[in-house]
CSV table of C-alpha atoms in Angstrom, one decimal:
chain,number,residue,atom,x,y,z
A,1209,UNK,CA,121.9,97.6,137.8
A,1210,UNK,CA,119.5,97.1,135.0
A,1211,UNK,CA,116.0,98.5,135.1
A,1212,UNK,CA,112.8,97.1,132.9
A,1213,UNK,CA,110.2,98.4,131.6
A,1214,UNK,CA,107.4,96.6,130.5
A,1215,UNK,CA,105.0,98.6,127.4
A,1216,UNK,CA,101.5,97.7,126.7
A,1217,UNK,CA,98.8,98.7,124.7
A,1218,UNK,CA,96.2,98.3,127.6
A,1219,UNK,CA,96.7,96.2,130.7
A,1220,UNK,CA,99.1,93.6,129.6
A,1221,UNK,CA,101.4,95.3,131.5
A,1222,UNK,CA,99.4,94.8,134.4
A,1223,UNK,CA,98.8,90.9,133.4
A,1224,UNK,CA,102.8,90.5,133.3
A,1225,UNK,CA,102.9,91.6,137.0
A,1226,UNK,CA,100.5,89.9,138.0
A,1227,UNK,CA,102.2,86.7,136.6
A,1228,UNK,CA,105.2,87.9,137.8
A,1229,UNK,CA,103.9,87.5,141.3
A,1230,UNK,CA,102.5,84.0,141.0
A,1231,UNK,CA,106.2,83.2,140.3
A,1232,UNK,CA,107.7,85.6,143.2
A,1233,UNK,CA,110.3,87.3,140.8
A,1234,UNK,CA,111.4,90.4,142.5
A,1235,UNK,CA,110.2,93.3,140.5
A,1236,UNK,CA,112.2,96.0,142.1
A,1237,UNK,CA,114.1,97.0,138.8
A,1238,UNK,CA,110.4,96.9,136.7
A,1239,UNK,CA,108.4,99.3,136.3
A,1240,UNK,CA,104.7,98.5,134.0
A,1241,UNK,CA,103.3,100.5,131.8
A,1242,UNK,CA,99.8,100.1,130.5
A,1243,UNK,CA,99.3,102.5,127.3
A,1244,UNK,CA,96.1,104.0,126.1
A,1245,UNK,CA,94.1,103.1,128.7
A,1246,UNK,CA,92.9,107.0,129.1
A,1247,UNK,CA,93.7,110.3,127.4
A,1248,UNK,CA,97.1,110.7,128.3
A,1249,UNK,CA,100.0,110.3,126.6
A,1250,UNK,CA,101.8,107.5,127.5
A,1251,UNK,CA,105.1,109.0,126.6
A,1252,UNK,CA,105.4,111.3,128.8
A,1253,UNK,CA,105.4,108.8,131.8
A,1254,UNK,CA,108.1,106.4,129.5
A,1255,UNK,CA,110.4,109.3,129.3
A,1256,UNK,CA,110.6,110.4,132.9
A,1257,UNK,CA,111.2,106.7,134.1
A,1258,UNK,CA,114.1,106.6,131.6
A,1259,UNK,CA,115.6,109.6,132.3
A,1260,UNK,CA,115.2,108.4,136.0
A,1261,UNK,CA,117.2,104.9,135.1
A,1262,UNK,CA,119.6,106.1,132.5
A,1263,UNK,CA,122.0,107.6,135.1
A,1264,UNK,CA,122.5,104.5,136.8
A,1265,UNK,CA,122.6,102.0,134.3
A,1266,UNK,CA,121.3,100.6,131.1
A,1267,UNK,CA,117.5,100.5,130.3
A,1268,UNK,CA,115.8,97.7,128.7
A,1269,UNK,CA,112.4,98.6,127.0
A,1270,UNK,CA,110.0,95.8,126.2
A,1271,UNK,CA,106.9,96.4,124.0
A,1272,UNK,CA,104.2,94.0,123.6
A,1273,UNK,CA,103.7,95.1,119.3
A,1274,UNK,CA,106.9,95.4,116.7
A,1275,UNK,CA,104.7,97.4,114.5
A,1276,UNK,CA,103.0,99.3,117.5
A,1277,UNK,CA,103.2,103.1,117.8
A,1278,UNK,CA,105.0,101.9,121.6
A,1279,UNK,CA,107.7,100.9,119.8
A,1280,UNK,CA,108.3,103.5,117.2
A,1281,UNK,CA,107.8,106.6,119.5
A,1282,UNK,CA,110.8,104.4,121.9
A,1283,UNK,CA,113.1,103.9,118.9
A,1284,UNK,CA,112.6,107.5,118.0
A,1285,UNK,CA,113.5,108.9,121.3
A,1286,UNK,CA,116.0,106.5,122.6
A,1287,UNK,CA,118.2,105.1,118.9
A,1288,UNK,CA,121.0,106.8,119.8
A,1289,UNK,CA,121.7,105.8,123.0
A,1290,UNK,CA,123.4,103.0,123.4
A,1291,UNK,CA,122.2,102.3,127.0
A,1292,UNK,CA,118.4,102.1,126.0
A,1293,UNK,CA,118.0,98.5,124.8
A,1294,UNK,CA,114.3,97.8,123.0
A,1295,UNK,CA,112.6,94.4,122.8
A,1296,UNK,CA,109.4,93.9,120.9
A,1297,UNK,CA,107.0,91.1,121.1
A,1298,UNK,CA,107.7,90.1,124.9
A,1299,UNK,CA,106.7,87.4,126.6
A,1300,UNK,CA,106.2,85.9,130.0
A,1301,UNK,CA,109.5,83.3,129.7
A,1302,UNK,CA,111.5,86.5,128.1
A,1303,UNK,CA,110.7,88.9,131.2
A,1304,UNK,CA,111.6,86.2,133.6
A,1305,UNK,CA,114.9,85.3,131.9
A,1306,UNK,CA,115.4,89.4,131.7
A,1307,UNK,CA,114.5,89.9,135.7
A,1308,UNK,CA,116.6,87.5,136.4
A,1309,UNK,CA,119.7,88.7,135.1
A,1310,UNK,CA,121.8,90.2,137.6
A,1311,UNK,CA,124.9,91.5,135.5
A,1312,UNK,CA,124.9,94.7,133.4
A,1313,UNK,CA,122.9,93.5,130.3
A,1314,UNK,CA,125.0,93.8,127.1
A,1315,UNK,CA,124.0,93.0,123.5
A,1316,UNK,CA,124.8,89.6,123.6
A,1317,UNK,CA,122.3,88.8,126.5
A,1318,UNK,CA,119.5,90.1,125.3
A,1319,UNK,CA,120.3,88.1,121.6
A,1320,UNK,CA,120.2,85.0,124.1
A,1321,UNK,CA,117.3,85.9,125.9
A,1322,UNK,CA,115.1,86.3,123.1
A,1323,UNK,CA,116.5,83.6,121.3
A,1324,UNK,CA,115.2,81.2,124.7
A,1325,UNK,CA,112.2,83.2,124.8
A,1326,UNK,CA,111.6,82.9,121.2
A,1327,UNK,CA,111.9,78.8,121.7
A,1328,UNK,CA,109.1,79.2,124.4
A,1329,UNK,CA,106.2,79.8,121.4
A,1330,UNK,CA,105.0,76.0,120.3
A,1331,UNK,CA,102.8,74.4,118.3
A,1332,UNK,CA,102.4,72.3,121.1
A,1333,UNK,CA,101.5,68.6,120.1
A,1334,UNK,CA,101.8,65.4,122.0
A,1335,UNK,CA,105.5,64.0,120.7
A,1336,UNK,CA,106.9,67.0,119.1
A,1337,UNK,CA,109.7,69.2,120.4
B,19,UNK,CA,89.6,102.6,96.5
B,20,UNK,CA,91.6,105.6,98.7
B,21,UNK,CA,90.4,105.9,102.0
B,22,UNK,CA,91.9,108.6,104.2
B,23,UNK,CA,92.3,108.3,107.7
B,24,UNK,CA,93.2,110.7,110.6
B,25,UNK,CA,95.3,108.8,113.2
B,26,UNK,CA,97.5,110.5,115.9
B,27,UNK,CA,99.4,107.6,115.8
B,28,UNK,CA,100.1,107.1,111.9
B,29,UNK,CA,101.3,103.8,111.1
B,30,UNK,CA,100.6,101.6,114.6
B,31,UNK,CA,99.0,98.1,115.8
B,32,UNK,CA,95.4,98.9,114.5
B,33,UNK,CA,96.3,100.1,111.2
B,34,UNK,CA,99.0,97.7,110.2
B,35,UNK,CA,97.4,94.7,111.9
B,36,UNK,CA,94.1,95.2,111.2
B,37,UNK,CA,93.0,97.9,108.5
B,38,UNK,CA,95.3,96.8,106.0
B,39,UNK,CA,93.8,93.4,106.2
B,40,UNK,CA,90.5,94.8,105.9
B,41,UNK,CA,90.9,97.0,103.2
B,42,UNK,CA,92.8,94.7,101.2
B,43,UNK,CA,95.5,97.7,101.2
B,44,UNK,CA,98.2,97.6,98.4
B,45,UNK,CA,99.6,99.9,100.6
B,46,UNK,CA,100.0,102.6,102.7
B,47,UNK,CA,101.0,106.7,102.2
B,48,UNK,CA,101.8,108.5,105.2
B,49,UNK,CA,101.2,112.5,104.5
B,50,UNK,CA,102.7,114.4,107.1
B,51,UNK,CA,104.7,117.0,107.0
B,52,UNK,CA,107.0,116.0,109.5
B,53,UNK,CA,107.8,112.6,108.6
B,54,UNK,CA,108.2,113.5,105.2
B,55,UNK,CA,111.1,115.1,105.8
B,56,UNK,CA,112.1,113.6,109.3
B,57,UNK,CA,115.0,110.6,108.3
B,58,UNK,CA,115.0,109.0,111.6
B,59,UNK,CA,110.3,108.8,111.6
B,60,UNK,CA,110.9,107.6,108.0
B,61,UNK,CA,113.1,104.4,109.0
B,62,UNK,CA,110.4,103.7,112.6
B,63,UNK,CA,107.4,104.2,110.1
B,64,UNK,CA,109.0,101.5,107.5
B,65,UNK,CA,109.8,99.5,110.1
B,66,UNK,CA,106.6,99.4,111.5
B,67,UNK,CA,104.5,97.6,108.8
B,68,UNK,CA,105.0,94.0,108.2
B,69,UNK,CA,106.7,93.4,105.5
B,70,UNK,CA,105.4,92.8,101.8
B,71,UNK,CA,103.5,96.0,102.9
B,72,UNK,CA,104.5,99.2,100.7
B,73,UNK,CA,104.7,102.5,102.4
B,74,UNK,CA,105.5,105.9,100.9
B,75,UNK,CA,105.9,108.8,103.5
B,76,UNK,CA,105.4,112.1,101.7
B,77,UNK,CA,104.9,115.9,103.0
B,78,UNK,CA,101.5,116.7,103.0
B,79,UNK,CA,101.7,118.5,98.9
B,80,UNK,CA,104.1,115.7,97.8
B,81,UNK,CA,101.4,113.6,98.5
B,82,UNK,CA,98.7,115.6,96.8
B,83,UNK,CA,100.8,114.8,94.1
B,84,UNK,CA,101.2,111.4,94.2
B,85,UNK,CA,97.7,110.5,95.0
B,86,UNK,CA,96.8,111.8,91.6
B,87,UNK,CA,99.1,109.2,90.0
B,88,UNK,CA,96.5,107.0,87.5
B,89,UNK,CA,98.1,103.8,89.0
B,90,UNK,CA,97.3,105.3,92.2
B,91,UNK,CA,93.9,105.7,91.6
B,92,UNK,CA,93.3,101.9,90.3
B,93,UNK,CA,94.9,100.6,93.6
B,94,UNK,CA,93.7,100.4,97.1
B,95,UNK,CA,95.5,102.6,99.3
B,96,UNK,CA,95.2,104.0,103.0
B,97,UNK,CA,96.7,107.4,103.3
B,98,UNK,CA,97.4,108.3,106.9
B,99,UNK,CA,97.6,111.9,108.1
B,100,UNK,CA,97.9,113.1,112.0
B,101,UNK,CA,95.3,116.2,111.9
B,102,UNK,CA,92.0,117.3,110.4
B,103,UNK,CA,94.0,120.0,108.6
B,104,UNK,CA,95.6,117.8,106.4
B,105,UNK,CA,92.8,115.6,105.9
B,106,UNK,CA,90.9,118.5,104.3
B,107,UNK,CA,94.4,119.9,102.2
B,108,UNK,CA,93.9,116.2,100.6
B,109,UNK,CA,91.0,116.3,100.1
B,110,UNK,CA,90.4,119.9,98.9
B,111,UNK,CA,92.8,118.8,95.9
B,112,UNK,CA,92.3,114.7,95.7
B,113,UNK,CA,89.3,112.2,95.0
B,114,UNK,CA,89.5,110.6,98.4
B,115,UNK,CA,86.7,108.0,98.9
B,116,UNK,CA,86.3,107.8,102.1
B,117,UNK,CA,87.5,110.3,105.3
B,118,UNK,CA,87.7,108.0,108.7
B,119,UNK,CA,88.8,110.5,111.1
B,120,UNK,CA,89.5,107.5,113.8
B,121,UNK,CA,91.9,109.4,116.5
B,122,UNK,CA,92.7,112.4,116.9
B,123,UNK,CA,94.1,115.3,119.5
B,124,UNK,CA,94.9,113.1,122.4
B,125,UNK,CA,98.9,112.9,121.5
B,126,UNK,CA,99.9,116.2,119.8
B,127,UNK,CA,101.3,117.3,123.1
B,128,UNK,CA,98.8,119.6,124.2
B,129,UNK,CA,95.9,119.1,126.9
B,130,UNK,CA,92.5,117.0,126.0
B,131,UNK,CA,91.3,119.6,128.6
B,132,UNK,CA,91.2,122.7,126.5
B,133,UNK,CA,89.5,120.8,123.1
B,134,UNK,CA,86.4,119.4,122.4
B,135,UNK,CA,85.4,116.3,122.5
B,136,UNK,CA,83.4,114.7,119.8
B,137,UNK,CA,84.2,111.1,120.4
B,138,UNK,CA,86.0,108.7,123.2
B,139,UNK,CA,89.5,108.9,120.8
B,140,UNK,CA,88.6,112.0,118.8
B,141,UNK,CA,89.4,115.6,120.3
B,142,UNK,CA,89.6,119.3,118.3
B,143,UNK,CA,91.0,121.8,119.4
B,144,UNK,CA,89.2,125.6,117.8
B,145,UNK,CA,91.2,125.4,114.8
B,146,UNK,CA,90.8,121.4,114.4
B,147,UNK,CA,86.8,122.4,114.6
B,148,UNK,CA,87.4,124.7,111.9
B,149,UNK,CA,88.7,122.3,109.3
B,150,UNK,CA,86.2,119.7,110.1
B,151,UNK,CA,82.9,122.4,109.1
B,152,UNK,CA,85.4,123.0,106.3
B,153,UNK,CA,86.0,119.3,105.9
B,154,UNK,CA,82.5,118.1,105.8
B,155,UNK,CA,81.2,121.0,103.0
B,156,UNK,CA,83.2,119.2,100.6
B,157,UNK,CA,83.0,115.4,101.8
B,158,UNK,CA,80.1,114.0,102.1
B,159,UNK,CA,81.7,110.7,103.5
B,160,UNK,CA,83.4,111.2,106.5
B,161,UNK,CA,83.4,108.7,109.1
B,162,UNK,CA,84.2,107.4,112.5
B,163,UNK,CA,85.4,104.2,113.0
B,164,UNK,CA,88.2,103.1,115.4
B,165,UNK,CA,88.3,99.3,114.6
B,166,UNK,CA,87.0,97.6,111.3
B,167,UNK,CA,84.7,96.1,114.0
B,168,UNK,CA,83.4,99.0,115.2
B,169,UNK,CA,80.1,100.4,113.8
B,170,UNK,CA,80.4,103.2,110.9
B,171,UNK,CA,79.1,106.2,112.5
B,172,UNK,CA,78.6,109.1,110.0
B,173,UNK,CA,79.9,112.5,110.6
B,174,UNK,CA,77.9,115.5,109.4
B,175,UNK,CA,76.0,115.1,106.2
B,176,UNK,CA,72.4,113.9,105.9
């Protein structure tokens, strides 16, 4: 079973949670962390969750900005743990695709999901692809 | 121009996305004793800046030497430290145009409850408060400005 942690600067993660509700996506294996909304160190809660779920399987951490502090802190903490996968710059398409994944996540699966999600970001024009 | 920024997170979104653009930064120097000697942290700090942005990671004393280089003095440099003590030490030994105490004391592993709140994102313990006083004695352009869109709040001075 994969656990997905969705991290954000401010309430973006909470917004993703609301969007998943609209699509009736099962959120049982997803946790949401809106960081820096108060003076607590977000890594304390995030790490507690990682440590809890790492026993049972893979943990996928989604961060909102590649160059943000959350990405960096997670990478520093979990770079040598092969059960923790970090993906930055998530969008709704990526979250939904990972949430629907029933099998234990693999590097290949992650890369495939990212590719599909990246394809969702487009300059949308009539007749364009 | 050399801008020194106190930021507990060193390199992060606010810095790489907003400040480097605003200051038209030629390069970032992270001055931090832990980062200067920790290979993993160096790798993650380097990854966090957009490609094309130069970043050097040094211990505080190495950074002080580096900042004396005449070539550096002609560039737009953003120096990042994560505490006021390090900012003071650098200012004592180098010409820094402006010191921005932006984010400090919230994510250093100790509770903010025992600290004095100066701004919503700046908390100081006794040691940091002492270094702030010392800093204000030797530098007359110390400010608090979280993002470039925020108004500049002067700390100390006239």
